[in-house]
Structures are given as structure tokens and as C-alpha cells.
PDB file of C-alpha atoms in Angstrom:
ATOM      1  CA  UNK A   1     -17.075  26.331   0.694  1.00 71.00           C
ATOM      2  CA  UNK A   2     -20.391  25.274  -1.255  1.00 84.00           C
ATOM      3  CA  UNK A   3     -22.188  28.186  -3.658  1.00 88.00           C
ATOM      4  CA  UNK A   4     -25.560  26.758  -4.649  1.00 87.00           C
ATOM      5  CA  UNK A   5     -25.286  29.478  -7.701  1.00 88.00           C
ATOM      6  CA  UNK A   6     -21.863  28.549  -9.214  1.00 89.00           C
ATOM      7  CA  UNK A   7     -21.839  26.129 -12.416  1.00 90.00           C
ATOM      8  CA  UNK A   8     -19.592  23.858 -10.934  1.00 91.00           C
ATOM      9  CA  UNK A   9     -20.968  20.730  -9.361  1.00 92.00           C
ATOM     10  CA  UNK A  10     -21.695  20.931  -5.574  1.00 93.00           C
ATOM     11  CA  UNK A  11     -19.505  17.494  -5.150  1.00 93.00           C
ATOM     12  CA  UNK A  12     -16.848  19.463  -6.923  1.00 93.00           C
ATOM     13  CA  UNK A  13     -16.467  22.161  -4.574  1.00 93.00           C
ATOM     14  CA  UNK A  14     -16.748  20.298  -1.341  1.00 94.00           C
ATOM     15  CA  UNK A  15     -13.731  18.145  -3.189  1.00 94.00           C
ATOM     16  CA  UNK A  16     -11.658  20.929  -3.736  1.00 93.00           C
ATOM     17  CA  UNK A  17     -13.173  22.553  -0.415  1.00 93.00           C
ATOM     18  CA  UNK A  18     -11.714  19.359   1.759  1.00 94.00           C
ATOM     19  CA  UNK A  19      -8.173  19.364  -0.159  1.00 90.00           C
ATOM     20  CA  UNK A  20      -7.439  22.831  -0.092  1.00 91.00           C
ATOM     21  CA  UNK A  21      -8.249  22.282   4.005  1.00 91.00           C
ATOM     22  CA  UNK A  22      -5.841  19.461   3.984  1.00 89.00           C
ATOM     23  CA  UNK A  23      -3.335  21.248   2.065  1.00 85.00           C
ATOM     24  CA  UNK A  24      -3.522  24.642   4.303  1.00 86.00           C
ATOM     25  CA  UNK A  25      -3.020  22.303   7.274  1.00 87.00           C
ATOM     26  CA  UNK A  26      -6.213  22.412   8.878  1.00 91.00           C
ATOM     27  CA  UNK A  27      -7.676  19.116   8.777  1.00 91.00           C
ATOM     28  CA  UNK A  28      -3.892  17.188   9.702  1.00 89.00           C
ATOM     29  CA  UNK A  29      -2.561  13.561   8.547  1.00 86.00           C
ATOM     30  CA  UNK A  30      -4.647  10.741  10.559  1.00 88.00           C
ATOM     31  CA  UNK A  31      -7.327  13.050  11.813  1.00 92.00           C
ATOM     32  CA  UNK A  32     -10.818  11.665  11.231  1.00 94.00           C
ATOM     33  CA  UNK A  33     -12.769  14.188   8.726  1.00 94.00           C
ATOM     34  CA  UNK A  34     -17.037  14.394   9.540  1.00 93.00           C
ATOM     35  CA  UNK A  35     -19.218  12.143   8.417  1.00 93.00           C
ATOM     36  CA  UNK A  36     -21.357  12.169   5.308  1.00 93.00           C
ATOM     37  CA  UNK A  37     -24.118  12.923   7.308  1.00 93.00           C
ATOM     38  CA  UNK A  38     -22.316  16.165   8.923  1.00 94.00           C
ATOM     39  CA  UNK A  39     -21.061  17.314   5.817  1.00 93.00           C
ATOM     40  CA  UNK A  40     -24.735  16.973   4.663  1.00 93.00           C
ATOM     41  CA  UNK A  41     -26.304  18.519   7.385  1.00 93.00           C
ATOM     42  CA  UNK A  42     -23.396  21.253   7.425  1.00 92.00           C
ATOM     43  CA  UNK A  43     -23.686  22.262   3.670  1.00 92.00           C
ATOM     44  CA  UNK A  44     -27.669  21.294   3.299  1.00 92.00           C
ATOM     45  CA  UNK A  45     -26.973  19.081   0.618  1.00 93.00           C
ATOM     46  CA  UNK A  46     -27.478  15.300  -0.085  1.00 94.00           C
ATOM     47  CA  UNK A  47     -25.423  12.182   1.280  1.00 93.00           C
ATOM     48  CA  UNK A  48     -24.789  10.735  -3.011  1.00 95.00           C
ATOM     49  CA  UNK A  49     -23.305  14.324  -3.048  1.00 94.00           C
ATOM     50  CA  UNK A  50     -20.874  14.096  -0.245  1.00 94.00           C
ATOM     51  CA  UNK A  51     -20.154  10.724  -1.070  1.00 94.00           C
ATOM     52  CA  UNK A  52     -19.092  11.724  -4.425  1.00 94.00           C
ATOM     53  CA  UNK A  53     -16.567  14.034  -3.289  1.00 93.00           C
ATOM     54  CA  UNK A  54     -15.146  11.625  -0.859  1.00 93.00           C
ATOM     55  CA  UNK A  55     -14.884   8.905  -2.825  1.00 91.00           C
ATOM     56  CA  UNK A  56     -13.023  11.001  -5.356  1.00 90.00           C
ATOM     57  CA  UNK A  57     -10.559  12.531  -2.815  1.00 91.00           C
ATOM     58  CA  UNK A  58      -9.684   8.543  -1.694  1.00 87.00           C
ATOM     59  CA  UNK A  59      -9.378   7.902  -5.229  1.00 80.00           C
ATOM     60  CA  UNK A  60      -7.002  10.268  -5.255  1.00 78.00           C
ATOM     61  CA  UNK A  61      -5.073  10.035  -2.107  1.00 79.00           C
ATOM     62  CA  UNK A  62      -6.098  12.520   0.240  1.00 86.00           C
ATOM     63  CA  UNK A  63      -8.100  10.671   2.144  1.00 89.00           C
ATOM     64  CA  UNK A  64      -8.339   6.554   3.049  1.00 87.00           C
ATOM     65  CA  UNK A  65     -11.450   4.902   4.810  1.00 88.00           C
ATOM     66  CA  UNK A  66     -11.167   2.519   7.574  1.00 86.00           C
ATOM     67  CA  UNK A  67     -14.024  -0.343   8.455  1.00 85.00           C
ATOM     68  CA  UNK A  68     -15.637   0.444  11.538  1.00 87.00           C
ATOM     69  CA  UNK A  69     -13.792   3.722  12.548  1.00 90.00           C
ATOM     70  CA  UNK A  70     -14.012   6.388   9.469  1.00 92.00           C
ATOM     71  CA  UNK A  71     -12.456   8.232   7.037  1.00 94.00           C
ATOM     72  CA  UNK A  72      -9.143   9.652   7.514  1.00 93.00           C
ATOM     73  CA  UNK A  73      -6.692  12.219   6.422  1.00 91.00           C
ATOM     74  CA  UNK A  74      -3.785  10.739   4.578  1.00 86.00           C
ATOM     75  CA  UNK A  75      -0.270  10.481   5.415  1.00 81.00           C
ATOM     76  CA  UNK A  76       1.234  12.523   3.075  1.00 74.00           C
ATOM     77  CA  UNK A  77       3.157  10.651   0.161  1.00 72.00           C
ATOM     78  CA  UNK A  78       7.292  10.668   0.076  1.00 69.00           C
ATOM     79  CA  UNK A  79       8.241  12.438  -3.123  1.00 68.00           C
ATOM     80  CA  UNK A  80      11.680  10.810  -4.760  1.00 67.00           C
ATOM     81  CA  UNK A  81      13.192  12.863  -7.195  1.00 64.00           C
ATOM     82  CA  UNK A  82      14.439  11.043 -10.218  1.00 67.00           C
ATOM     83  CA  UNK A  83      17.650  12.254 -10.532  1.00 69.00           C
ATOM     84  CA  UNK A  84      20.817  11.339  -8.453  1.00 72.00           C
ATOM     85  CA  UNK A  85      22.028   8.045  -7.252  1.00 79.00           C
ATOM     86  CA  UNK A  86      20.584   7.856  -3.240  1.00 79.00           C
ATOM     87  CA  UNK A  87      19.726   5.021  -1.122  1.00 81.00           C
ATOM     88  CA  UNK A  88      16.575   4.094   0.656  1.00 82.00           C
ATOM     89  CA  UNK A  89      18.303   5.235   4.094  1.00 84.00           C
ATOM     90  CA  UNK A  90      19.965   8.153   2.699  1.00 82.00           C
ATOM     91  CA  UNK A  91      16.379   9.101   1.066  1.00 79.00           C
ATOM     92  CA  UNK A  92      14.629   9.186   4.062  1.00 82.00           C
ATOM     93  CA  UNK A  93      17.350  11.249   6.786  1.00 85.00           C
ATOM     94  CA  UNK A  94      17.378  13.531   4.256  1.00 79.00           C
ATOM     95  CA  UNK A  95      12.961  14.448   4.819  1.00 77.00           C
ATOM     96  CA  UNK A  96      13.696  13.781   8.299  1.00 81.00           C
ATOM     97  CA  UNK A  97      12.233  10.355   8.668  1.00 81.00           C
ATOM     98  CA  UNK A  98      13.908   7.501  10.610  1.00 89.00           C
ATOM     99  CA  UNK A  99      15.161   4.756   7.721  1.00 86.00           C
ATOM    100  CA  UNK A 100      14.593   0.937   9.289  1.00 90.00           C
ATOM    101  CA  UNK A 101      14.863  -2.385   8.017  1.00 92.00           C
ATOM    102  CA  UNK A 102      13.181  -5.783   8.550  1.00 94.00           C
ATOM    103  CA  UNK A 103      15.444  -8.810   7.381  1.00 94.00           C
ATOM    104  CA  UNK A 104      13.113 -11.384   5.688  1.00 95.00           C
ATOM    105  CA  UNK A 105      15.920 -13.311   3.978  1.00 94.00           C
ATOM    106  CA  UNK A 106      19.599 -13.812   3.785  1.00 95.00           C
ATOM    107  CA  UNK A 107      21.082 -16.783   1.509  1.00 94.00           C
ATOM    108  CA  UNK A 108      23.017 -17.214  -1.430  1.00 94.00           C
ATOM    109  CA  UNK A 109      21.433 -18.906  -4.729  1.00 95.00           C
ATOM    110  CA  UNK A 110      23.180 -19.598  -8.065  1.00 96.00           C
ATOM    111  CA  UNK A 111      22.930 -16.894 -10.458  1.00 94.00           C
ATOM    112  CA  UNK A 112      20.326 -17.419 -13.251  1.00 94.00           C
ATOM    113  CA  UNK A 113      21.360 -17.034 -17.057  1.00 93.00           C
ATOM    114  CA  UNK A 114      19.274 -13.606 -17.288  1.00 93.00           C
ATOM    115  CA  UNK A 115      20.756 -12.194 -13.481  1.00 93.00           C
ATOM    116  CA  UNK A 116      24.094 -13.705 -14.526  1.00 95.00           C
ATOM    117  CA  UNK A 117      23.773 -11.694 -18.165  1.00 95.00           C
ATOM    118  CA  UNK A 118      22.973  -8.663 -15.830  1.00 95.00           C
ATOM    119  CA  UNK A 119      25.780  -8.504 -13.219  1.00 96.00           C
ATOM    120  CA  UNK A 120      28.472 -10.082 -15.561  1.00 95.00           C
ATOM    121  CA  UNK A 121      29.406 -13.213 -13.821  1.00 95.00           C
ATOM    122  CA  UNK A 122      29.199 -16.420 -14.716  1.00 95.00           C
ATOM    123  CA  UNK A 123      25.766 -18.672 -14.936  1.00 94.00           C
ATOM    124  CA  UNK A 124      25.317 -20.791 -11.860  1.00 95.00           C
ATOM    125  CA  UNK A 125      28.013 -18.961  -9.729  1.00 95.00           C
ATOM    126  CA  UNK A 126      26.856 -17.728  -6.358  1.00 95.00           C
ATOM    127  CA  UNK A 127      24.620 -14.291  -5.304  1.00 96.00           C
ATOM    128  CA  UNK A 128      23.373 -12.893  -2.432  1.00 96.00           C
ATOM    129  CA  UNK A 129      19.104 -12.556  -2.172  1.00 96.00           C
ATOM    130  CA  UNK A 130      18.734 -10.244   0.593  1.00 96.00           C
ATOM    131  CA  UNK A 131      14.721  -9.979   1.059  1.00 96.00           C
ATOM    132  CA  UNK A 132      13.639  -6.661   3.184  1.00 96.00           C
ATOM    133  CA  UNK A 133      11.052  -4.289   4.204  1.00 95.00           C
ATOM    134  CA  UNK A 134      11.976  -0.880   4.278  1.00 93.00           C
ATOM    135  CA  UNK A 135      10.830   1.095   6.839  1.00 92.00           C
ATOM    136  CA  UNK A 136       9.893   5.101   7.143  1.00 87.00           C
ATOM    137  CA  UNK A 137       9.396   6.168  11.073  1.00 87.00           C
ATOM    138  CA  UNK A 138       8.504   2.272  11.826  1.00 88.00           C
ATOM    139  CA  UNK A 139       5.926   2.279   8.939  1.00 88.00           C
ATOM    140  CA  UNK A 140       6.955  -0.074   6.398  1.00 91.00           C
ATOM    141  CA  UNK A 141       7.388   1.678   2.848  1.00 90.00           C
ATOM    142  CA  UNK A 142       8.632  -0.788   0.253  1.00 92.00           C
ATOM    143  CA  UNK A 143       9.360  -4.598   0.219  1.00 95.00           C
ATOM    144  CA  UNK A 144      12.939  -5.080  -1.477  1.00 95.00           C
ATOM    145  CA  UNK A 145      14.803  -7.816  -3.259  1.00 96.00           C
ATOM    146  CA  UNK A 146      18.078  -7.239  -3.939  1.00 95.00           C
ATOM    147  CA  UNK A 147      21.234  -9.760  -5.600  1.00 96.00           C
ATOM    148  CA  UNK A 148      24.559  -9.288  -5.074  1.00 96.00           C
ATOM    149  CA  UNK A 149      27.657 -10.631  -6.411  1.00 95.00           C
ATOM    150  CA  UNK A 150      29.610 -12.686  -3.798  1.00 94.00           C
ATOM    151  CA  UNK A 151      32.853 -12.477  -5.362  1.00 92.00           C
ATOM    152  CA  UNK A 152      32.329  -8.559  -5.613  1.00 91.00           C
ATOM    153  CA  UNK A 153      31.019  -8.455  -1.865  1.00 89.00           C
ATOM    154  CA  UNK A 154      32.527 -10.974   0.182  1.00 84.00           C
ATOM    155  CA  UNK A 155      32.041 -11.501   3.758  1.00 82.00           C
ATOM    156  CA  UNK A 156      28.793 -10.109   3.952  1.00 87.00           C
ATOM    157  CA  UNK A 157      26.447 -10.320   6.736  1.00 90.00           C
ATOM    158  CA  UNK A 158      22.919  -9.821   8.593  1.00 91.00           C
ATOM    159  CA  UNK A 159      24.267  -7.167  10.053  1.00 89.00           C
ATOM    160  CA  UNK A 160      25.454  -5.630   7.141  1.00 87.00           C
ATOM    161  CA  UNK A 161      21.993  -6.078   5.392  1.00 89.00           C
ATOM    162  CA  UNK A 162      19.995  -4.952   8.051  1.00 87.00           C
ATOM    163  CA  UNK A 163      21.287  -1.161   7.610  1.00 83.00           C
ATOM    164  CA  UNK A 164      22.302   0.374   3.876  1.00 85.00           C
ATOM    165  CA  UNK A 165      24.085  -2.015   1.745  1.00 88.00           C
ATOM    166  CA  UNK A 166      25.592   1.433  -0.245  1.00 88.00           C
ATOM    167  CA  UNK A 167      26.971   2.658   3.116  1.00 87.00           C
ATOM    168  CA  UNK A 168      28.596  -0.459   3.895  1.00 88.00           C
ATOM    169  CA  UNK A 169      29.992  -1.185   0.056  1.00 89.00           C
ATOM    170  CA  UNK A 170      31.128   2.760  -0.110  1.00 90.00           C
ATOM    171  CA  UNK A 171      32.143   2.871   3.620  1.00 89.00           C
ATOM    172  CA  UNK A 172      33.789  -0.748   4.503  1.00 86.00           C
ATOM    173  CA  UNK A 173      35.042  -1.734   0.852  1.00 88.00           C
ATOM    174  CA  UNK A 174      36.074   1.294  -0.247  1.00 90.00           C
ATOM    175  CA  UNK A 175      34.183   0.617  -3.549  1.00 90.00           C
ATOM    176  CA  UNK A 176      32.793   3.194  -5.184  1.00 92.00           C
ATOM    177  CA  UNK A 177      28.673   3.185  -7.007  1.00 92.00           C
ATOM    178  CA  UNK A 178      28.326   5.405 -10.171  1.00 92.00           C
ATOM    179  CA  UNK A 179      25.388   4.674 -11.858  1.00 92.00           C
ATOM    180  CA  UNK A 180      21.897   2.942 -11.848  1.00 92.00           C
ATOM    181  CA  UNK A 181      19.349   2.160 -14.564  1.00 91.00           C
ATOM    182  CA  UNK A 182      15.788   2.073 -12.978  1.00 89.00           C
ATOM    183  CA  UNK A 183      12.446   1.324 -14.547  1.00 91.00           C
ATOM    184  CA  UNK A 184       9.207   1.768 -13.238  1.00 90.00           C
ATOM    185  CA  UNK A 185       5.362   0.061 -13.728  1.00 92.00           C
ATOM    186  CA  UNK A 186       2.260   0.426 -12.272  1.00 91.00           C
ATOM    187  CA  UNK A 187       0.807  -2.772 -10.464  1.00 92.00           C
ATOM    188  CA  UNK A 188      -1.181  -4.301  -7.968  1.00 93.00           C
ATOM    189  CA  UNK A 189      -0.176  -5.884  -4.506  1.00 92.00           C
ATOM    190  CA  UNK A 190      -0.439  -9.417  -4.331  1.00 93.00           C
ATOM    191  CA  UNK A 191      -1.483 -11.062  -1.724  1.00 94.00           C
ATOM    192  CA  UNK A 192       1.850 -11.963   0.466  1.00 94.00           C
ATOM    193  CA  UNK A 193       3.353  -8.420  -0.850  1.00 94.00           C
ATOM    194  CA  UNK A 194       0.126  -6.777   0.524  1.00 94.00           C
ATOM    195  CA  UNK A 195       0.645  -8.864   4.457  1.00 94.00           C
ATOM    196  CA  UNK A 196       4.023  -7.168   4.724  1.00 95.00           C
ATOM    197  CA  UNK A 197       3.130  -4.167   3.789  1.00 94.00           C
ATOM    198  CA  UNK A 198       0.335  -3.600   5.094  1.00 90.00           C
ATOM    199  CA  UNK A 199      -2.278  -2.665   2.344  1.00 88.00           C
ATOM    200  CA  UNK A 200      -5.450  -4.570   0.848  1.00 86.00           C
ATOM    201  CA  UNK A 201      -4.359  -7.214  -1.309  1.00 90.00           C
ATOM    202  CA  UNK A 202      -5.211  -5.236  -5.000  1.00 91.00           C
ATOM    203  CA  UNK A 203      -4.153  -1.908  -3.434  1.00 88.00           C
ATOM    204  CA  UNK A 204      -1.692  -0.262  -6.217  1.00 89.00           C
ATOM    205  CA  UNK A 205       1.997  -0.513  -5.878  1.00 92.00           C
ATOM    206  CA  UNK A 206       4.509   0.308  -7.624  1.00 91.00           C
ATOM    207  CA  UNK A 207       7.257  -2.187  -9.102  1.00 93.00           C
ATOM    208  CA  UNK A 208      10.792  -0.745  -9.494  1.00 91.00           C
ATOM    209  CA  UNK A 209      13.634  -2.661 -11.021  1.00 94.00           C
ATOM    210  CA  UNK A 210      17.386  -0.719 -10.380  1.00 92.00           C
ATOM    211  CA  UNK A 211      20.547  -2.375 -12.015  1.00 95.00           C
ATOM    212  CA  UNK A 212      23.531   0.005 -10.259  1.00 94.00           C
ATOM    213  CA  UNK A 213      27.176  -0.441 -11.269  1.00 95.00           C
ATOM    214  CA  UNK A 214      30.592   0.640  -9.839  1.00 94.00           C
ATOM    215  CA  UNK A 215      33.079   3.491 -10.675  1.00 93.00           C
ATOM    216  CA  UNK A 216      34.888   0.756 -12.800  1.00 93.00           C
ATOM    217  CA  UNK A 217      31.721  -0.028 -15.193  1.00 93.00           C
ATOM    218  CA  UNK A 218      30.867  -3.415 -13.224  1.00 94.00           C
ATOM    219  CA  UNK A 219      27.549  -4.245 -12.162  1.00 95.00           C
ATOM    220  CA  UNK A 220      26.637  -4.358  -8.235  1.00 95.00           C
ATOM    221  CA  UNK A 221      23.241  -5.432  -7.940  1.00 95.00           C
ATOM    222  CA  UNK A 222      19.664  -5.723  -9.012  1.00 96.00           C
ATOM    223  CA  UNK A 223      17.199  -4.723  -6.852  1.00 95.00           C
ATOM    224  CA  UNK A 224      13.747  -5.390  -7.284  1.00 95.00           C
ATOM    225  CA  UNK A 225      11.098  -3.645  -5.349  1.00 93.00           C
ATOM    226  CA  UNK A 226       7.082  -3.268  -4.880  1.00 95.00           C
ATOM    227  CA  UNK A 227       6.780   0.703  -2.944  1.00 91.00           C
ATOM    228  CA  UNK A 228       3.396   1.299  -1.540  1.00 90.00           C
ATOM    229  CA  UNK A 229       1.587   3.730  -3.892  1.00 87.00           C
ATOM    230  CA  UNK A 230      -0.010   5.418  -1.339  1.00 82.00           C
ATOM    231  CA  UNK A 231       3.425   6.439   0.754  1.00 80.00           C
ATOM    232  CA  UNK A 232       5.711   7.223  -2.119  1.00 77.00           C
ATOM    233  CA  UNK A 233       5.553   8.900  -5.398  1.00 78.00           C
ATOM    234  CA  UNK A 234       7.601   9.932  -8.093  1.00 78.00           C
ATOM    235  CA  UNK A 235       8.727  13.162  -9.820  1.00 79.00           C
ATOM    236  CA  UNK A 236      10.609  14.029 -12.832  1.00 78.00           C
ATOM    237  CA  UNK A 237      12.401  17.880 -13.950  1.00 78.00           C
ATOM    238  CA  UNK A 238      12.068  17.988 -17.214  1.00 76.00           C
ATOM    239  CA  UNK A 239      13.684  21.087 -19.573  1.00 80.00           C
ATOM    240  CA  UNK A 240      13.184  21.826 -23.354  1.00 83.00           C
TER     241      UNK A 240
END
């Protein structure tokens, strides 16, 4: 793994050493990697030079310390296409994980001139806020806010909520979705955002807005949501 004779940085090659093991399988998601003074003592080199490396590779992602115990492999990071219309729950069958939901709201509020401009009802009339977490294999993923119509959706329940609110629209009312417009920034959790989903408050997040309509043209929902950075990442196909 190290050469003592190459131009490249000693850190630099233990770096790419340690990724390409965690890419080829052999150091696994959640195992505990040596310490910096085994990788020093393994590679005769100094601690600053481990510690480089591994404080690049949890820069990066492949690795993430905990207090008292270590530094650790990983989990590997959910990649969501952008392109085609999918659900949370539909998202995660289809890699094999087990979708969940934790119900932190359910009430209706009055719509506010700028959500009433975006789902084309009237200002004041009434909306669903349904407030979740979204869970991957019982690990929670994203935390969700999401306003509804309640003249499009009537009759709509906990129950309801607590699964996919497309399934139930598409498979209950009969209503067909079409489109979405989503836009994505870069952010920081905050410090209730970071309790539910169980990161340090300041760990990066992403914030996603979607605005999804019907066959017919007419707005279903906005949905706001804060994903976990380190679970869940985006790609784009591009073509010239």
C-alpha cells in the first residue's frame, strides 16, 4: 500500500490504500478500521501522517469517528437518480431496503399567500402539514414536511400518512401524479433537525423542496425536506 520512493505523498496513498479496501469489500460498512497507532506501526510512518489520510477519508465519507469507540467504515450512501417521478417508499424497495415512517405531525393549517400561490387554492383555505421521518431499514433518512390540499384529498388520515401518500392518492383516489419540480441546496442541520435524525447539530444536510402536480395540471403538494448528507446522494445523466 505505502512506497516510500513514489512522488505522491505517503498520506495520499494510505487514503487511496483504505478506500480502494472499502470499495473491494474488505474492510465492510460499520467495521472498526486500526488505529493511528497500528497504521503507524504497520506502514513505519508517523501518526500526523495517518491522521491526514483519515481525516480526509471522513471528510469525504468513507469513514465517520465515534467518541470513545473509533473510527468506522461508513454506511454506504443511497444514490437517487434525478430523473423519474418515485416516492420515498417506492425509492427504497426498489435497493432492497425496508421504507418506514415516524408520524411527528398531523393537522390542518390555513394556507399561506405564497403555499396558496403554489397549490392554486385560495389564501386562508385549509391544508394538510404532515411532519415525518423517513426511515431506510429502521435508520431514519430524511425529515419531511409535506402540504396537501384538503379539498383535493379529503378524508385523509394517520394511517394514510404513516405509509406513501402517492400510493394512497394513485391507489385509493384513483388520481393520477405527473410531474414534480424539485430544487436542491446544500445546508447545515439545525439543532432539532439534527435530534431526529440523528447527526451532530452542523452536520451537512441537504434541503429539498418538490412541488408535484396531477395528470390534470393541478398542484398536489409541497414537500419540504432536510436528507442526511451522509445516507443519500444525488446523481444526474447528462448528454450533449
Amino acid at each position: 500500500m505505502i512506497n516510500k520512493h513514489s512522488p505522491l505523498p505517503i498520506y495520499y496513498q494510505l487514503e487511496q490504500g483504505i478506500k480502494e479496501m472499502i470499495e473491494k469489500g474488505q474492510l465492510q460498512p460499520g467495521e472498526m478500521i486500526p488505529s493511528e497507532r497500528e497504521w503507524a506501526e504497520m506502514y513505519e510512518i508517523s501518526r500526523m501522517t495517518v491522521r491526514q489520510a483519515i481525516n480526509n477519508l471522513v471528510n469525504d465519507g468513507y469513514l465517520v469517528r465515534k467518541r470513545g469507540k473509533g473510527t468506522f467504515v461508513a454506511t454506504k450512501k443511497i444514490e437517487q437518480p434525478l430523473k423519474g417521478l418515485t416516492s420515498f417508499s417506492e425509492d427504497m424497495r426498489a435497493r432492497g431496503m425496508v421504507p418506514g415512517t415516524t408520524l411527528l405531525a398531523f393537522h390542518t393549517i390555513p394556507a399561506s399567500p405564497s403555499f396558496a400561490s403554489q397549490l392554486g387554492i385560495g389564501e386562508g383555505e385549509d391544508v394538510y402539514e404532515i411532519r415525518r421521518i423517513r426511515l431506510a431499514d429502521g435508520l431514519p433518512m430524511a425529515l419531511e414536511t409535506a402540504y396537501v390540499p384538503c379539498s383535493l384529498v379529503p378524508g385523509l388520515t394517520e394511517q394514510n400518512v404513516s405509509g406513501s401518500i402517492y400510493e394512497f392518492i394513485e391507489n385509493k383516489l384513483g388520481l393520477t401524479i405527473r410531474s414534480a419540480t424539485q430544487v436542491l441546496e446544500a445546508s447545515v442541520a439545525r439543532k432539532l433537525e439534527a435530534e431526529l435524525l440523528q447527526i451532530k447539530e452542523g452536520a451537512p444536510v441537504l434541503l429539498i423542496q418538490r412541488n408535484s402536480y396531477l395528470q390534470t395540471g393541478q398542484p398536489l403538494e409541497i414537500v419540504k425536506s432536510v436528507y442526511r448528507a451522509d445516507r443519500y446522494k444525488f446523481m444526474i445523466e447528462m448528454e450533449r
